[in-house]
């Protein structure tokens, strides 16, 4: 076992604070990484405050991890010491079910192992995430990253990037499509960049007029202030696809009618309470309401390669790890453009 410095929550009501955890020694297929940057995802905050129930304490979150390989097991082929590498939301899955065989490990029928607050398949205990100096995983769950992009901007691609890339690819979004991105936060800003890069006409849907300038700067072609009845009406039956990134409570019906015939709205934000959907909003115009969860390993690698090729990174604010609690408060107020990323040299 190796002792690793980390930041952990000891309970749902205590702030994040320094803690030392133990990592296993590398197994033959393990890749061990010194973490350089780790993105701060809203799921981290939900987990440390036990807002989704089931948090095991101490909890060490973080699943947007980039770093450098320091050690590899004897059977590792993909990596060698000194390589750049990344770990996203998953560190293991059953690898045997139909979904795993298809490279859809995020939908593993036997349950994937999350990078944090997961249970190791070998029974060795809880997984600890990227708010730590070092991490290791089976090489199949470690991703290759390019040295062409700034690493701090790459980190959020591992969750925010793939969460928006996967549904856009699944629904084959591209040239000639009109796409609405609902919500401009960590997910939404990646949704805009990716949908624009795929050649779609992209409209930012937001209830906050202050987001218009930023949406345009990120590449959005249009902006609709959803609280303005006239502007909302102007996009009735308009979109081929809406990516709903909002995790605050909201009424899906207000957006479903913006879809044209056969249009699709995909949810990637998870509001705390169930939402009511009027069946008529789906029946008329044969619309689809769908969902999507992160992405599998092959698609995550494809996304990282695509972003390196097209020069796409997240807009980030780099923070010291000692400022993580304050950053959570700012994240709750939407006061971040658009992702906090921890510089792990500060741990
Ligand atoms: Zn995340
Ligand atoms: Zn599986």
mmCIF file of C-alpha atoms in Angstrom, residues 131-267:
data_model
loop_
_atom_site.group_PDB
_atom_site.id
_atom_site.type_symbol
_atom_site.label_atom_id
_atom_site.label_comp_id
_atom_site.label_asym_id
_atom_site.label_seq_id
_atom_site.Cartn_x
_atom_site.Cartn_y
_atom_site.Cartn_z
ATOM 1 C CA UNK A 131 -8.662 15.154 -5.094
ATOM 2 C CA UNK A 132 -5.444 13.301 -4.290
ATOM 3 C CA UNK A 133 -1.807 13.190 -5.320
ATOM 4 C CA UNK A 134 -1.984 9.839 -7.001
ATOM 5 C CA UNK A 135 -4.441 7.321 -8.427
ATOM 6 C CA UNK A 136 -4.270 3.994 -10.242
ATOM 7 C CA UNK A 137 -6.577 1.937 -12.409
ATOM 8 C CA UNK A 138 -6.599 -0.987 -14.839
ATOM 9 C CA UNK A 139 -5.135 0.183 -18.143
ATOM 10 C CA UNK A 140 -8.475 -0.452 -19.899
ATOM 11 C CA UNK A 141 -9.921 2.424 -17.865
ATOM 12 C CA UNK A 142 -7.025 4.821 -18.394
ATOM 13 C CA UNK A 143 -7.194 7.189 -21.358
ATOM 14 C CA UNK A 144 -4.566 8.681 -23.603
ATOM 15 C CA UNK A 145 -4.330 12.460 -23.904
ATOM 16 C CA UNK A 146 -2.511 14.732 -26.284
ATOM 17 C CA UNK A 147 0.260 17.079 -25.151
ATOM 18 C CA UNK A 148 -1.050 19.684 -27.628
ATOM 19 C CA UNK A 149 -3.752 21.073 -25.329
ATOM 20 C CA UNK A 150 -3.446 22.823 -21.949
ATOM 21 C CA UNK A 151 -3.935 20.053 -19.405
ATOM 22 C CA UNK A 152 -6.090 22.108 -17.046
ATOM 23 C CA UNK A 153 -8.566 22.636 -19.901
ATOM 24 C CA UNK A 154 -8.514 18.942 -20.789
ATOM 25 C CA UNK A 155 -9.470 17.728 -17.290
ATOM 26 C CA UNK A 156 -13.180 18.708 -17.524
ATOM 27 C CA UNK A 157 -13.495 16.857 -20.827
ATOM 28 C CA UNK A 158 -13.435 13.634 -18.781
ATOM 29 C CA UNK A 159 -16.931 14.302 -17.403
ATOM 30 C CA UNK A 160 -18.444 17.530 -18.767
ATOM 31 C CA UNK A 161 -16.991 16.861 -22.217
ATOM 32 C CA UNK A 162 -18.064 13.254 -22.660
ATOM 33 C CA UNK A 163 -21.479 13.862 -21.040
ATOM 34 C CA UNK A 164 -22.327 16.293 -23.831
ATOM 35 C CA UNK A 165 -20.360 14.619 -26.657
ATOM 36 C CA UNK A 166 -22.055 11.236 -26.244
ATOM 37 C CA UNK A 167 -25.705 12.298 -26.771
ATOM 38 C CA UNK A 168 -24.765 14.630 -29.648
ATOM 39 C CA UNK A 169 -23.022 11.701 -31.354
ATOM 40 C CA UNK A 170 -25.732 9.182 -30.496
ATOM 41 C CA UNK A 171 -28.390 11.358 -32.164
ATOM 42 C CA UNK A 172 -26.003 12.058 -35.079
ATOM 43 C CA UNK A 173 -26.032 15.821 -34.709
ATOM 44 C CA UNK A 174 -24.274 17.693 -37.465
ATOM 45 C CA UNK A 175 -24.684 20.050 -40.412
ATOM 46 C CA UNK A 176 -28.235 21.119 -41.117
ATOM 47 C CA UNK A 177 -29.455 20.487 -37.560
ATOM 48 C CA UNK A 178 -30.852 23.155 -35.300
ATOM 49 C CA UNK A 179 -29.669 22.462 -31.759
ATOM 50 C CA UNK A 180 -30.761 24.121 -28.518
ATOM 51 C CA UNK A 181 -28.481 23.926 -25.486
ATOM 52 C CA UNK A 182 -30.463 24.471 -22.296
ATOM 53 C CA UNK A 183 -28.389 25.929 -19.471
ATOM 54 C CA UNK A 184 -24.945 27.527 -19.636
ATOM 55 C CA UNK A 185 -22.770 25.924 -16.954
ATOM 56 C CA UNK A 186 -20.018 23.323 -16.938
ATOM 57 C CA UNK A 187 -22.007 20.971 -19.174
ATOM 58 C CA UNK A 188 -23.745 23.616 -21.282
ATOM 59 C CA UNK A 189 -20.586 25.422 -22.319
ATOM 60 C CA UNK A 190 -19.088 22.147 -23.578
ATOM 61 C CA UNK A 191 -22.373 21.355 -25.330
ATOM 62 C CA UNK A 192 -22.174 24.659 -27.226
ATOM 63 C CA UNK A 193 -18.543 24.163 -28.263
ATOM 64 C CA UNK A 194 -19.064 20.574 -29.395
ATOM 65 C CA UNK A 195 -22.359 21.117 -31.234
ATOM 66 C CA UNK A 196 -20.865 24.121 -33.064
ATOM 67 C CA UNK A 197 -17.818 22.045 -34.027
ATOM 68 C CA UNK A 198 -20.140 19.344 -35.448
ATOM 69 C CA UNK A 199 -21.572 21.962 -37.821
ATOM 70 C CA UNK A 200 -24.998 22.464 -36.220
ATOM 71 C CA UNK A 201 -26.798 25.783 -35.836
ATOM 72 C CA UNK A 202 -26.620 26.287 -32.062
ATOM 73 C CA UNK A 203 -28.988 28.318 -29.893
ATOM 74 C CA UNK A 204 -28.348 28.928 -26.215
ATOM 75 C CA UNK A 205 -31.557 28.674 -24.191
ATOM 76 C CA UNK A 206 -31.196 30.508 -20.890
ATOM 77 C CA UNK A 207 -33.325 32.435 -18.419
ATOM 78 C CA UNK A 208 -30.408 34.706 -17.640
ATOM 79 C CA UNK A 209 -29.778 37.636 -20.035
ATOM 80 C CA UNK A 210 -26.247 37.961 -18.634
ATOM 81 C CA UNK A 211 -25.320 34.706 -20.406
ATOM 82 C CA UNK A 212 -25.897 36.024 -23.918
ATOM 83 C CA UNK A 213 -22.469 37.567 -24.509
ATOM 84 C CA UNK A 214 -20.686 34.469 -23.215
ATOM 85 C CA UNK A 215 -22.865 32.109 -25.248
ATOM 86 C CA UNK A 216 -21.940 34.004 -28.410
ATOM 87 C CA UNK A 217 -18.266 34.069 -27.430
ATOM 88 C CA UNK A 218 -18.380 30.271 -27.032
ATOM 89 C CA UNK A 219 -19.723 30.023 -30.566
ATOM 90 C CA UNK A 220 -23.519 29.905 -30.159
ATOM 91 C CA UNK A 221 -25.245 31.357 -33.230
ATOM 92 C CA UNK A 222 -28.396 32.463 -31.429
ATOM 93 C CA UNK A 223 -29.596 33.219 -27.922
ATOM 94 C CA UNK A 224 -33.150 32.798 -26.642
ATOM 95 C CA UNK A 225 -34.110 34.293 -23.310
ATOM 96 C CA UNK A 226 -36.548 31.616 -22.163
ATOM 97 C CA UNK A 227 -38.258 33.883 -19.637
ATOM 98 C CA UNK A 228 -39.301 36.171 -22.507
ATOM 99 C CA UNK A 229 -42.612 34.801 -23.870
ATOM 100 C CA UNK A 230 -42.146 36.284 -27.342
ATOM 101 C CA UNK A 231 -38.622 34.907 -27.731
ATOM 102 C CA UNK A 232 -39.712 31.466 -26.487
ATOM 103 C CA UNK A 233 -42.677 31.457 -28.884
ATOM 104 C CA UNK A 234 -40.414 32.266 -31.815
ATOM 105 C CA UNK A 235 -38.704 28.871 -31.389
ATOM 106 C CA UNK A 236 -41.898 26.745 -31.268
ATOM 107 C CA UNK A 237 -41.450 23.614 -33.421
ATOM 108 C CA UNK A 238 -37.939 24.800 -34.217
ATOM 109 C CA UNK A 239 -35.217 22.477 -32.927
ATOM 110 C CA UNK A 240 -34.118 19.063 -34.154
ATOM 111 C CA UNK A 241 -32.406 18.452 -30.844
ATOM 112 C CA UNK A 242 -32.297 20.040 -27.393
ATOM 113 C CA UNK A 243 -29.583 19.132 -24.899
ATOM 114 C CA UNK A 244 -30.994 19.794 -21.421
ATOM 115 C CA UNK A 245 -28.047 20.330 -19.051
ATOM 116 C CA UNK A 246 -30.055 21.851 -16.183
ATOM 117 C CA UNK A 247 -29.973 20.057 -12.832
ATOM 118 C CA UNK A 248 -32.180 22.572 -10.987
ATOM 119 C CA UNK A 249 -35.934 21.805 -10.961
ATOM 120 C CA UNK A 250 -37.552 22.906 -14.242
ATOM 121 C CA UNK A 251 -40.581 22.114 -16.382
ATOM 122 C CA UNK A 252 -39.690 19.920 -19.391
ATOM 123 C CA UNK A 253 -42.982 20.896 -21.048
ATOM 124 C CA UNK A 254 -41.682 24.442 -21.549
ATOM 125 C CA UNK A 255 -39.012 23.084 -23.889
ATOM 126 C CA UNK A 256 -40.579 20.006 -25.517
ATOM 127 C CA UNK A 257 -42.827 22.193 -27.647
ATOM 128 C CA UNK A 258 -39.712 23.852 -29.074
ATOM 129 C CA UNK A 259 -38.893 20.562 -30.839
ATOM 130 C CA UNK A 260 -39.963 20.116 -34.437
ATOM 131 C CA UNK A 261 -41.541 16.880 -35.723
ATOM 132 C CA UNK A 262 -39.413 13.888 -34.637
ATOM 133 C CA UNK A 263 -37.266 16.212 -32.523
ATOM 134 C CA UNK A 264 -35.389 14.846 -29.521
ATOM 135 C CA UNK A 265 -34.696 16.370 -26.137
ATOM 136 C CA UNK A 266 -31.975 14.601 -24.150
ATOM 137 C CA UNK A 267 -31.522 15.208 -20.423
#
